Short mmCIF file of C-alpha atoms in Angstrom, two decimals:
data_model
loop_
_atom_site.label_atom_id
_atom_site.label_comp_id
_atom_site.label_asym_id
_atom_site.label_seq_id
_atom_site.Cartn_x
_atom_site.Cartn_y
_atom_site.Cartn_z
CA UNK A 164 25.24 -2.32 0.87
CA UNK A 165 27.96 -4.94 0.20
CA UNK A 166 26.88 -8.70 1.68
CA UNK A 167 23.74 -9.65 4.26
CA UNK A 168 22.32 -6.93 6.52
CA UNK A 169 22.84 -9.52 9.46
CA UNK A 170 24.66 -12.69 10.48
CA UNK A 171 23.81 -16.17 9.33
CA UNK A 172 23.90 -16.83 13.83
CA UNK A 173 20.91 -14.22 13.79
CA UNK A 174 18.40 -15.81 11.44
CA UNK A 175 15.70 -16.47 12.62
CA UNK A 176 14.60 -18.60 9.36
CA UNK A 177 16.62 -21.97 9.16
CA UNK A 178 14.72 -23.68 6.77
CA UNK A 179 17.19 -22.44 3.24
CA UNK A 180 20.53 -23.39 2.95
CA UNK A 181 23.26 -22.76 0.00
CA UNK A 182 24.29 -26.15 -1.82
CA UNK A 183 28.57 -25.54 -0.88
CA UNK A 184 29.09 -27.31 -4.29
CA UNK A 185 26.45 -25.69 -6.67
CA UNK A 186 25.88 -22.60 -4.73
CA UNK A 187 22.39 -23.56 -5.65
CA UNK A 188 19.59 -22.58 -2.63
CA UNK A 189 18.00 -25.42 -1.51
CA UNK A 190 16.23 -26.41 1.84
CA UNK A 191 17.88 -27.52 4.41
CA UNK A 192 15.02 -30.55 5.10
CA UNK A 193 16.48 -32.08 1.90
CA UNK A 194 18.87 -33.62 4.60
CA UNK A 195 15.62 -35.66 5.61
CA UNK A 196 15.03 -35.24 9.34
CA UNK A 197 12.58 -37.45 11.76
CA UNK A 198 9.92 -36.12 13.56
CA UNK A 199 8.74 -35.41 16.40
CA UNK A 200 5.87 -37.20 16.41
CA UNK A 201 6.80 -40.19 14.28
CA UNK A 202 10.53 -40.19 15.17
CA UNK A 203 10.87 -43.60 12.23
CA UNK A 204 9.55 -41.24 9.62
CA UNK A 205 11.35 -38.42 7.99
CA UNK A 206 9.90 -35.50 6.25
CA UNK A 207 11.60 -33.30 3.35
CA UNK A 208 9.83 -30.24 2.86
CA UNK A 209 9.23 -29.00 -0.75
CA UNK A 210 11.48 -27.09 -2.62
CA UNK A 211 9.75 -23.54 -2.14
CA UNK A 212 9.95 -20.23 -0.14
CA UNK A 213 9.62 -19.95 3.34
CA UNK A 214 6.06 -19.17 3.88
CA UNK A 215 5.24 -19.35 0.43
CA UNK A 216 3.60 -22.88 -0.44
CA UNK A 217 2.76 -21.84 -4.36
CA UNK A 218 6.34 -20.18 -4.61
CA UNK A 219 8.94 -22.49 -5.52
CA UNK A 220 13.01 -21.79 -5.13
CA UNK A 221 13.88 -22.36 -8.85
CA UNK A 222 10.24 -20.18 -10.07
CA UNK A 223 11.38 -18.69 -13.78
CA UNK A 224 9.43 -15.69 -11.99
CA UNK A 225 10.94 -15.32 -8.96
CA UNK A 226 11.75 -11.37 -9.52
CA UNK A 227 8.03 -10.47 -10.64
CA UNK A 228 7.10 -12.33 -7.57
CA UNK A 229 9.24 -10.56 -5.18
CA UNK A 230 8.36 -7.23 -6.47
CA UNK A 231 4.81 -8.20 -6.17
CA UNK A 232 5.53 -8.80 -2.56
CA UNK A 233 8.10 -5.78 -1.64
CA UNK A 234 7.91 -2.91 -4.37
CA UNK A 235 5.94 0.20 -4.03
CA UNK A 236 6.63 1.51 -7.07
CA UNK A 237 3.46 4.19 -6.90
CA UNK A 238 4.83 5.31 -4.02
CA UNK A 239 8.17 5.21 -5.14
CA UNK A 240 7.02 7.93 -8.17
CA UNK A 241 4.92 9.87 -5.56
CA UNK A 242 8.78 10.27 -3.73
CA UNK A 243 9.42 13.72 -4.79
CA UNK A 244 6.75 15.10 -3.39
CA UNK A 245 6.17 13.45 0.11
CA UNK A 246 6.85 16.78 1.77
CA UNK A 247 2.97 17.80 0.46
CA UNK A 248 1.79 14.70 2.56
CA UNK A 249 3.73 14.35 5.28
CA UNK A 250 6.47 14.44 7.78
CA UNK A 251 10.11 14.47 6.06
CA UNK A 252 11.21 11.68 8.79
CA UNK A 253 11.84 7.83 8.11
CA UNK A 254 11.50 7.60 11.80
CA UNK A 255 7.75 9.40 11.92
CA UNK A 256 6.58 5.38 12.54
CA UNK A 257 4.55 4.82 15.83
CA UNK A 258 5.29 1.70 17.59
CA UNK A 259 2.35 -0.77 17.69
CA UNK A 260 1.35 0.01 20.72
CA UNK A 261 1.12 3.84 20.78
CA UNK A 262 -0.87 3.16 17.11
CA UNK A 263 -3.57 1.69 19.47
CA UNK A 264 -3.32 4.78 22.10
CA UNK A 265 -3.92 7.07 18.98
CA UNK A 266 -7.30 4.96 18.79
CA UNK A 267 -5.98 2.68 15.16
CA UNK A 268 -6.88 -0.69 14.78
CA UNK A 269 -4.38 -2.54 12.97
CA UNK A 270 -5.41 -4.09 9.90
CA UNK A 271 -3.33 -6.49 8.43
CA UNK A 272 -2.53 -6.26 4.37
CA UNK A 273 -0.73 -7.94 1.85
CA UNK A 274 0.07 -4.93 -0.10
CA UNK A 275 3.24 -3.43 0.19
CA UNK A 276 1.77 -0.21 -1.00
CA UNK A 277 -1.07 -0.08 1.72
CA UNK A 278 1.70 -1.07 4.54
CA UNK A 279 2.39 2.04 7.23
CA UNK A 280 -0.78 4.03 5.37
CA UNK A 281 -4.47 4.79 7.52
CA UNK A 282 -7.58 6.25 7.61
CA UNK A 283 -10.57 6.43 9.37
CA UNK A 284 -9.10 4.86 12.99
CA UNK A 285 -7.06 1.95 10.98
CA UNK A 286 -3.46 1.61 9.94
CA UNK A 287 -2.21 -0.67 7.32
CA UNK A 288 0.60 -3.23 8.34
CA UNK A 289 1.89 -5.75 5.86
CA UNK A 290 3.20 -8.98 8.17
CA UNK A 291 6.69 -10.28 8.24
CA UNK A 292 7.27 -12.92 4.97
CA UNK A 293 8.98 -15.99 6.35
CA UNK A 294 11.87 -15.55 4.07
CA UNK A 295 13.05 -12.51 4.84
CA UNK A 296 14.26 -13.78 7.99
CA UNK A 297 16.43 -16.17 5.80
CA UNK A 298 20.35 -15.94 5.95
CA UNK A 299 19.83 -17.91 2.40
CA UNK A 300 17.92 -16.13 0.55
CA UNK A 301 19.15 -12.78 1.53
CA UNK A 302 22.12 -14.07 -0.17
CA UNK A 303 21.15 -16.11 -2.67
CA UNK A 304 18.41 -13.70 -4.45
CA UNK A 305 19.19 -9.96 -2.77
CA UNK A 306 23.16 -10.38 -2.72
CA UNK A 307 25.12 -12.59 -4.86
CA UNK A 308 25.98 -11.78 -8.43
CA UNK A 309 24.93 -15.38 -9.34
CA UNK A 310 21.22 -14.80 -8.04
CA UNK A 311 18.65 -15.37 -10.92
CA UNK A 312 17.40 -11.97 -10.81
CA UNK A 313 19.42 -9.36 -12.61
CA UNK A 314 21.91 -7.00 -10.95
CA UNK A 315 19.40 -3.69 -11.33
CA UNK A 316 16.31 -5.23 -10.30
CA UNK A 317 18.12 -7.31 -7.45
CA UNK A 318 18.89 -3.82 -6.36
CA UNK A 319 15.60 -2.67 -6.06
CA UNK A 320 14.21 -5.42 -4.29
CA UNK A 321 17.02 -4.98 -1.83
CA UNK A 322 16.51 -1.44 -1.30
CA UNK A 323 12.81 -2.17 -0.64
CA UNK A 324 13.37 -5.22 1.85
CA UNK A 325 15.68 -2.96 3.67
CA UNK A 326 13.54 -0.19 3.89
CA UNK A 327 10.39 -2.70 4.76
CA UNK A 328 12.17 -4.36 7.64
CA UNK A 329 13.55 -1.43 8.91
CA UNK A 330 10.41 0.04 9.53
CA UNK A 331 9.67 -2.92 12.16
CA UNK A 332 12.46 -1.75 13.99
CA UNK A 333 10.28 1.21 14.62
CA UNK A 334 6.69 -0.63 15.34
CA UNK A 335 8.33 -3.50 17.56
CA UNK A 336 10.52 -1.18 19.87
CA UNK A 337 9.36 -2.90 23.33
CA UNK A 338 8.15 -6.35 24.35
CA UNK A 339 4.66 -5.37 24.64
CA UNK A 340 4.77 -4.51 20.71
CA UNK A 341 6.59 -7.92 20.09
CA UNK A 342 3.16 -9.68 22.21
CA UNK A 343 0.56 -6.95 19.93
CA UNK A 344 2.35 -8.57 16.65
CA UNK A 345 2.33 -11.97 18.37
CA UNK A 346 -0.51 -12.70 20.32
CA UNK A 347 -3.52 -13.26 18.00
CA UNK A 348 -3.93 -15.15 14.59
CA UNK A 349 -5.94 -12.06 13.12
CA UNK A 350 -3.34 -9.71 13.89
CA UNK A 351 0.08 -11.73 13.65
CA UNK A 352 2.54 -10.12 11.83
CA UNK A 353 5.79 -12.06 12.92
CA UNK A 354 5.84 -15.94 12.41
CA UNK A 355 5.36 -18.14 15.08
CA UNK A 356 8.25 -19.53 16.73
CA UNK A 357 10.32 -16.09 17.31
CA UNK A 358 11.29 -14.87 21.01
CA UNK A 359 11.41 -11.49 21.22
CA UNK A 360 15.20 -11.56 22.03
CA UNK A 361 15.97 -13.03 19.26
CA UNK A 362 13.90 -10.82 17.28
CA UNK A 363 15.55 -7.82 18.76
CA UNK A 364 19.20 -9.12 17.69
CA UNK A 365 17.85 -9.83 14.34
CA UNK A 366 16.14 -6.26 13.57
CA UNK A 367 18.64 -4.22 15.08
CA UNK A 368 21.10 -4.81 12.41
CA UNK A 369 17.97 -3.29 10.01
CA UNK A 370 18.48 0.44 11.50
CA UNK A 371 20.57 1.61 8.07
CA UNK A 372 20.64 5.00 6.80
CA UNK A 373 18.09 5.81 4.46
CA UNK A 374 20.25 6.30 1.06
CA UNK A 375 20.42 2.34 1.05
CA UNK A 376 16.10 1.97 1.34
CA UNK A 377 13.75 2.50 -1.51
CA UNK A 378 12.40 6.30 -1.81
CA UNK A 379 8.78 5.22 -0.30
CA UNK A 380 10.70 4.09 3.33
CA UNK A 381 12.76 7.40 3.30
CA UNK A 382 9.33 8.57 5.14
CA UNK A 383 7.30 6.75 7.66
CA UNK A 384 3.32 6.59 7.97
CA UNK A 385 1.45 7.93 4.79
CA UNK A 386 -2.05 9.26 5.35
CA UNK A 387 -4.58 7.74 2.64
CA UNK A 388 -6.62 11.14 1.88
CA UNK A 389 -3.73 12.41 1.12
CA UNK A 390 -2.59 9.66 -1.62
CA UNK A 391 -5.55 9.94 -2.91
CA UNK A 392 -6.15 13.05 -3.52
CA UNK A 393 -2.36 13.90 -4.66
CA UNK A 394 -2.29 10.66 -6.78
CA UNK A 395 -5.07 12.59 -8.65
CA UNK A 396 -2.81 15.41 -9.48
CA UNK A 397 0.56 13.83 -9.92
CA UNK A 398 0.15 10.15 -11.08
CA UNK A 399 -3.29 11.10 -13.42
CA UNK A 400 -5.16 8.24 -11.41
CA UNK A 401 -8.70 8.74 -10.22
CA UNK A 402 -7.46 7.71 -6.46
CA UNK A 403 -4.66 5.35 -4.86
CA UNK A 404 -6.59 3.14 -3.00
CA UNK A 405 -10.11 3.24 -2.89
CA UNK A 406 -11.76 3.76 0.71
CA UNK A 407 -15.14 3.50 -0.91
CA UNK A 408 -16.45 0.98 -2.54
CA UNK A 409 -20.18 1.47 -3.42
CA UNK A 410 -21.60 4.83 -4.82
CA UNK A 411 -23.45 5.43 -1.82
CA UNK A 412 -20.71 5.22 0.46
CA UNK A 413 -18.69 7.23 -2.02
CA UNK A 414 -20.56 10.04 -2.89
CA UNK A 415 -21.80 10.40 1.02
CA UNK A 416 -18.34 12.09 1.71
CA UNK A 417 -18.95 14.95 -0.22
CA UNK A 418 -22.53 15.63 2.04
CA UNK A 419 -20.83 17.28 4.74
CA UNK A 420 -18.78 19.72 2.96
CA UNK A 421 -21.25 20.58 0.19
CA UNK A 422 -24.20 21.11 3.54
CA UNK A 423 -21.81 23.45 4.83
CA UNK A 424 -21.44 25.62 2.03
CA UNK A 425 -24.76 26.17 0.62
CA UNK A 426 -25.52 26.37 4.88
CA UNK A 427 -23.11 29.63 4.63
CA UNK A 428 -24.74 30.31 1.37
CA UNK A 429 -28.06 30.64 2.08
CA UNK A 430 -26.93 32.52 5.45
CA UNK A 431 -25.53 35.01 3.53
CA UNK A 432 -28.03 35.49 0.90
CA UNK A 433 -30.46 36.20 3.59
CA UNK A 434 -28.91 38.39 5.36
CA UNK A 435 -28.84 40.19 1.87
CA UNK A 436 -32.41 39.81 1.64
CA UNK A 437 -33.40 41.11 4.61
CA UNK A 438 -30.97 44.43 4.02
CA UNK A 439 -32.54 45.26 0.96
CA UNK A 440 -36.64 44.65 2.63
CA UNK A 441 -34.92 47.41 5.34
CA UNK A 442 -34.09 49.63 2.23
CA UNK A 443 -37.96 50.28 1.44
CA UNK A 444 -38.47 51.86 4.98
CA UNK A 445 -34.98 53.85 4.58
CA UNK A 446 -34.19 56.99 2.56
CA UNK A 447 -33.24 55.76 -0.76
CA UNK A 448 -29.72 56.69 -2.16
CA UNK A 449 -27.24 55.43 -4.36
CA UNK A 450 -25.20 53.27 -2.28
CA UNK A 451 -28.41 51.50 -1.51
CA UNK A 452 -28.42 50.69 -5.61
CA UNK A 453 -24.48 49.41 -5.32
CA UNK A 454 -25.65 47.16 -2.88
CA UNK A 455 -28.78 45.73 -4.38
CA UNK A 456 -26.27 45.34 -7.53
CA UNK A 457 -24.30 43.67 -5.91
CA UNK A 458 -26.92 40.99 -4.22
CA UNK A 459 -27.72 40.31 -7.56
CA UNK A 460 -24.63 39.11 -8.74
CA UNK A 461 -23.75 37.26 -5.60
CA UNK A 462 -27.47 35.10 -6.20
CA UNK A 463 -26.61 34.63 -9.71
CA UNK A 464 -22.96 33.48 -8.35
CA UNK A 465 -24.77 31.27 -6.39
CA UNK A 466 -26.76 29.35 -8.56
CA UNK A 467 -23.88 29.17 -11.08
CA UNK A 468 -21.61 27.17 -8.24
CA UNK A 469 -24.80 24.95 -6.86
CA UNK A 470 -25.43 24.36 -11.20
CA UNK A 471 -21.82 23.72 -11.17
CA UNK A 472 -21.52 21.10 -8.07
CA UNK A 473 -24.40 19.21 -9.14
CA UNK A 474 -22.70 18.96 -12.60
CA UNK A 475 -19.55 17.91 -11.12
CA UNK A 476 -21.45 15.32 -9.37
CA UNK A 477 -23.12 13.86 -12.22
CA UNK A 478 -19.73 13.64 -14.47
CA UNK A 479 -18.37 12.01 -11.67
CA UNK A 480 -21.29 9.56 -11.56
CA UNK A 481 -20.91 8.85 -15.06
CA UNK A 482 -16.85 8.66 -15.11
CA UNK A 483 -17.64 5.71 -11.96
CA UNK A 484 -20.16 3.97 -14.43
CA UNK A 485 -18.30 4.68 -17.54
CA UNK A 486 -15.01 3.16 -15.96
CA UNK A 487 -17.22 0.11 -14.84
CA UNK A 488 -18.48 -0.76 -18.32
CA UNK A 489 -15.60 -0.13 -19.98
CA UNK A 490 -13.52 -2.91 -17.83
CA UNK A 491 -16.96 -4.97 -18.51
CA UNK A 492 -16.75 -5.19 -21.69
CA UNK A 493 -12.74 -5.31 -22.26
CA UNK A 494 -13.09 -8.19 -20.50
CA UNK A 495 -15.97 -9.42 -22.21
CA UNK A 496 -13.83 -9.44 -25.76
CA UNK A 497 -10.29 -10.45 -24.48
CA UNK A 498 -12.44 -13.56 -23.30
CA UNK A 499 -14.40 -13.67 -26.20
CA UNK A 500 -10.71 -13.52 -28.01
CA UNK A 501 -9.37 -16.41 -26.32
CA UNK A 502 -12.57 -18.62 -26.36
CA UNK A 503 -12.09 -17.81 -31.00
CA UNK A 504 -8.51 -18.69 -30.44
CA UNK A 505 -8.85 -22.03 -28.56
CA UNK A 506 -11.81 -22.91 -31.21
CA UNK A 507 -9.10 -22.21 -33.98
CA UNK A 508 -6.61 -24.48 -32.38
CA UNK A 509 -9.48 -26.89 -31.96
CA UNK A 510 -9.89 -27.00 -35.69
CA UNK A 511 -6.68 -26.95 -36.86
CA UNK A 512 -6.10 -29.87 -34.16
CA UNK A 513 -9.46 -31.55 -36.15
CA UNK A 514 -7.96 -31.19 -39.06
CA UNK A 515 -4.35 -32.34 -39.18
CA UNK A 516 -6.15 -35.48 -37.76
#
């Protein structure tokens, strides 16, 4: 995509502004306006993102920033094989309303990996940043060849602010959506001061085709069983996003399952018992030893596989614990490390003195 997705009259950001002579970004409260309240006073905002307080415009680290905030790069890996975990369709997105009909609570993250993924009755949304809605900084960082971030990485970050902003064309569809992502603090996902008109002129222009969005918004909604338990097989990583955080909790989702097998296990073993205590009262033959051959192999299959889950259990138990310590204690020396290394600079410091 050559230039800004939409037209400076359609921000709905005002707050950046491109210095004409440096083509430098800058705030446009550097112009030093009065307020409302104290209309001899003026105010000049600091020189940092929309939205962003700790972020300034000129950060050394913008890019690692902005991919902190935008990039899905698991997800982005996981690409390829999205037709294992769900529907080949960038337009498979409920609107915010019809997420609450399908009984989801919407549960606001700052992950751009968790946003349009749910479980258990709750989707993931990730809210609108302030300066996305920017005329500015879509040009100044995303678009220009003089933005600080370099050409292949400025493409990324565009492709992934395109794809993240066209999925709220799909969740905000009516104005009863537009209230949903308005009305409370706990839920807001679009800053305050937006009308919904406006809003609709401004994400309309965000409907693009999906070769110009990252590979992660070429689908819509991701179920989280199913990251996890394909990020185990194709990204070598014990689970995407952990739904469980204490054993407990963890381990109780295997109860149900494991009941119900050794439930159709002991069913069947007896029924197995009870043929062969009908045996002694029946003429004996030889298909009556195939069977009772046979019963015996299926009860030593069966304690093999209850030997076997127990096992599994208990290496998984020990992988959780193992995993645990092992981040204890790298932590434990990289701080030991840095509390020798400040000592050493200590001395030194002592003794050039």
């Amino acid at each position: 995509m050559e230039g800004v997705p939409f037209e400076e009259s359609h921000e709905l950001c005002k707050e950046l502004e491109i210095d004409e002579d440096t083509n430098e970004i800058r705030p446009k409260s550097s112009r030093a306006t009065p307020t409302d309240a104290f209309p001899d006073q003026v105010i000049t905002l600091k020189n940092v993102l929309p939205g962003e307080p700790r972020v300034e415009l000129t950060d050394p680290n913008i890019y690692e920033i902005l991919q902190e905030e935008l990039m899905t790069r698991s997800l982005n890996k996981l690409a390829p094989h999205f037709w294992l975990m769900t529907t080949q369709r960038s337009n498979n997105i409920r609107p915010l309303t019809e997420q609450l009909i399908q009984g989801r609570a919407i549960t606001l993250t700052e992950m751009p990996g968790l946003h349009l993924v749910w479980v258990n009755g709750r989707v993931f949304v990730k809210p609108l940043p302030k300066y996305l809605l920017s005329y500015a900084f879509w040009k100044y960082y995303l678009v220009s060849p003089k933005s600080p971030i370099q050409q292949v990485q400025r493409e990324e970050l565009l492709q992934a602010a395109l794809g993240f902003l066209r999925s709220y064309a799909y969740l905000i569809q009516h104005d009863s959506d537009f209230r949903l992502a308005t009305k409370e603090e706990k839920t807001r996902l679009i800053p305050e001061g937006v009308s919904y008109a406006d809003f609709a002129a401004f994400i309309v222009r965000f409907k693009v085709d999906d070769k110009l969005v990252s590979p992660r918004y070429q689908v819509g909604e991701l179920r989280l069983a199913r990251l996890n338990f394909w990020s185990k097989v194709l990204l070598f990583k014990t689970t995407y996003y952990p739904v469980k955080w204490e054993y407990a909790a963890y381990f109780a989702q295997f109860y149900a399952p494991l009941l119900f097998a050794f439930a159709m296990f002991s069913l069947l073993m007896s029924a197995m018992q009870l043929v062969l205590a009908v045996r002694t009262v029946l003429e004996p033959s030889d298909s009556w030893l195939v069977f009772a051959r046979a019963a015996r192999g299926f009860a030593l299959f069966t304690i093999f596989v209850v030997a076997c889950v127990i096992a599994s259990l208990l290496v998984v138990l020990v992988v959780l614990v193992g995993r645990e310590i092992f981040y204890a204690l790298k932590d434990l020396y990289r701080n030991n490390k840095t509390g020798k290394t400040l000592r050493d600079q200590e001395n030194q410091c002592d003794g050039g003195q």
